[in-house]
Amino acid sequence: MHELLRNHIDGEWSEATSRKTVDNVNPADTRQTLGQVVKGGKEEATRAIEAAARAFPGWRRTPAPKRGQILEQAARLMTERKETIARALTAEEGKTLAESRGEVQKAINFLEFAAGEGRRLNGSTVPSELPRTFTYTVRAPLGVVGIVTPWNFPVCIPTWKIAPALVAGNTVIFKPATITPWTASLVTQCFVDAGLPKGVLNLVYGGGSEIGQAIVEHPEVRAISFTGSNEVGSKLYTDASRTLKKVQCEMGGKNPLIVLEDADLELAATATVQGAFGSTGQRCTATSRAIVVASAADRFVEQVVELTKKIRVGNGAHEGVDMGPSVDEGQFQTVLRYHEIGKSEGARCLVGGNRLSDGDLRYGHFSAPTVFDQVGPNSRLAQEEIFGPVLSVIRVKDWAEAIQVANGVAYGLTSSVFTRDVTRVMEYVDEIETGMLHVNSPTVGGEAQLPFGGMKATGVGQREMGQTAVDFYSEWKTVYVDYTGTKRDTKIY
Ligand code: NAP
Ligand code: MG
């Protein structure tokens, strides 16, 4: 249970003028309200943006290694608070405690990495074509940046956006998803307690169409980093272009895992089940399509079904639970709707395909891990992002068809191939249209020091994480220093 969660604007934790609040509900047991969160509007968003704009000159002039040290301290605080944050995450989002601990650790890893970037904000020296002229590049921050995040990784996604924004010298307005406010507050507290000057990081709660829209429209906001749905992201991208903002959107996925005839089928089946049902399928990197060559399909499917049946579904806070609930009623209804869509499209439901309501499960948004076989590659089940524990198995005749089906969707976030054939592996790297790809391992995961992001409808803008993270949050100044002290006889074009 938490106290009333408040905005953090200009160094103060404050309530919204509207006095409206929203309940934070536990998706594993909707009888339990965890607490309330304030509901801000345009007024709070504007105050936060103005505070961030005032804080910008001081923060920009703070040496980058010093900015990095504050992130290092935030990493220490998050490490100390890891268990508290993980428990809050499980309570409001529903993932299991083991998954929550993993997510917090991922945020800590990224903070450690980003802290070091304070000492590596390098530009380059470049030879000039003119005599006695020194030419080089330096990174400059953008100004106020808006960060708009989803509920599915409410600790690590905000962290991997806020940390590079800050280390590069920007100030921030952070608008988290409405249904995961507690973790947003705990993450913000780690940064604030680490010693950020007031106004450098501002947290504002409220609906996407109010706070999000205010960020999109405000001329002082120079860039927006967004992770969420295609529907919201594409509108945000269009609207933000009116004030010429830089925009980065990470959106949906429909990630394939390809299994070839020579694959280690046990390994492939285990990876498929982990990727499809880990975090209740609510990962942007979840495996949602298993594309299997016909000769291996029966044996592969049999193992997938066997492993799926062993998954224990329940409240993620309880010992021994492997999979938690859908995050809210809307997401839950989407999952149940896709069960019906799959059945009506003629796919064979081998396991699951129903709601779970035995005992206390009836108070939560629980559905059975579901495997559909014989799914048509162009069916809705195979094309649309479900964001729940539903796996589609698509049978193909050979490698060429496997790649064609894998690429035959709008999205392109991540993928996997299972084979022992090095030629196929290299062809796969050449041909697959995903921003991240895995060989003989699940589609999920992403390490702090490596770029993260997708192709096609999944993403626009520069990659997050890794050394590429600061590219989005900075721009280049190109410097020409003439030390001849004389008039040039060279023509300047
Ligand atoms: P969402 O509904 O698009 O919401 C994302 C964020 O945008 C929330 O903070 C939301 O606020 C806000 N928002 C809503 N309307 C807005 C508007 N008009 N202007 C500005 N902001 C607005 O997404 P979600 O349901 O939270 O998250 C699930 C989606 O995220 C899935 O599609 C998933 O694939 C995607 N995702 C992608 C990645 C990736 O890296 N590619 C990673 C994780 C998740 P409210 O909460 O107040 O509505
Ligand atoms: Mg939503």
PDB file of C-alpha atoms in Angstrom, residues 311-314 323-324 332 336 339 352 354-369:
ATOM      1  CA  ILE A 311       3.105 -23.058 -16.120  1.00  0.00           C
ATOM      2  CA  ARG A 312       1.602 -22.116 -12.755  1.00  0.00           C
ATOM      3  CA  VAL A 313      -0.587 -19.036 -13.092  1.00  0.00           C
ATOM      4  CA  GLY A 314      -1.410 -16.841 -10.112  1.00  0.00           C
ATOM      5  CA  MET A 323       2.947 -16.244 -14.684  1.00  0.00           C
ATOM      6  CA  GLY A 324       0.855 -13.345 -13.401  1.00  0.00           C
ATOM      7  CA  PHE A 332      -7.495  -8.829 -20.342  1.00  0.00           C
ATOM      8  CA  LEU A 336      -9.961 -13.129 -24.425  1.00  0.00           C
ATOM      9  CA  HIS A 339      -8.868 -16.466 -28.154  1.00  0.00           C
ATOM     10  CA  GLY A 352      -5.481 -22.681 -22.967  1.00  0.00           C
ATOM     11  CA  ASN A 354      -9.831 -19.522 -21.747  1.00  0.00           C
ATOM     12  CA  ARG A 355     -10.079 -17.311 -18.711  1.00  0.00           C
ATOM     13  CA  LEU A 356      -8.953 -18.748 -15.351  1.00  0.00           C
ATOM     14  CA  SER A 357     -11.365 -18.229 -12.494  1.00  0.00           C
ATOM     15  CA  ASP A 358     -10.832 -20.974  -9.933  1.00  0.00           C
ATOM     16  CA  GLY A 359     -10.782 -19.726  -6.340  1.00  0.00           C
ATOM     17  CA  ASP A 360      -9.116 -16.344  -5.886  1.00  0.00           C
ATOM     18  CA  LEU A 361      -8.096 -16.238  -9.544  1.00  0.00           C
ATOM     19  CA  ARG A 362     -11.579 -14.928 -10.305  1.00  0.00           C
ATOM     20  CA  TYR A 363     -10.634 -11.622  -8.658  1.00  0.00           C
ATOM     21  CA  GLY A 364      -7.768 -11.050 -11.090  1.00  0.00           C
ATOM     22  CA  HIS A 365      -7.227 -10.725 -14.849  1.00  0.00           C
ATOM     23  CA  PHE A 366      -6.012 -14.278 -15.365  1.00  0.00           C
ATOM     24  CA  SER A 367      -6.054 -16.267 -18.586  1.00  0.00           C
ATOM     25  CA  ALA A 368      -4.432 -19.585 -19.437  1.00  0.00           C
ATOM     26  CA  PRO A 369      -1.192 -19.647 -21.421  1.00  0.00           C
TER      27      PRO A 369
END
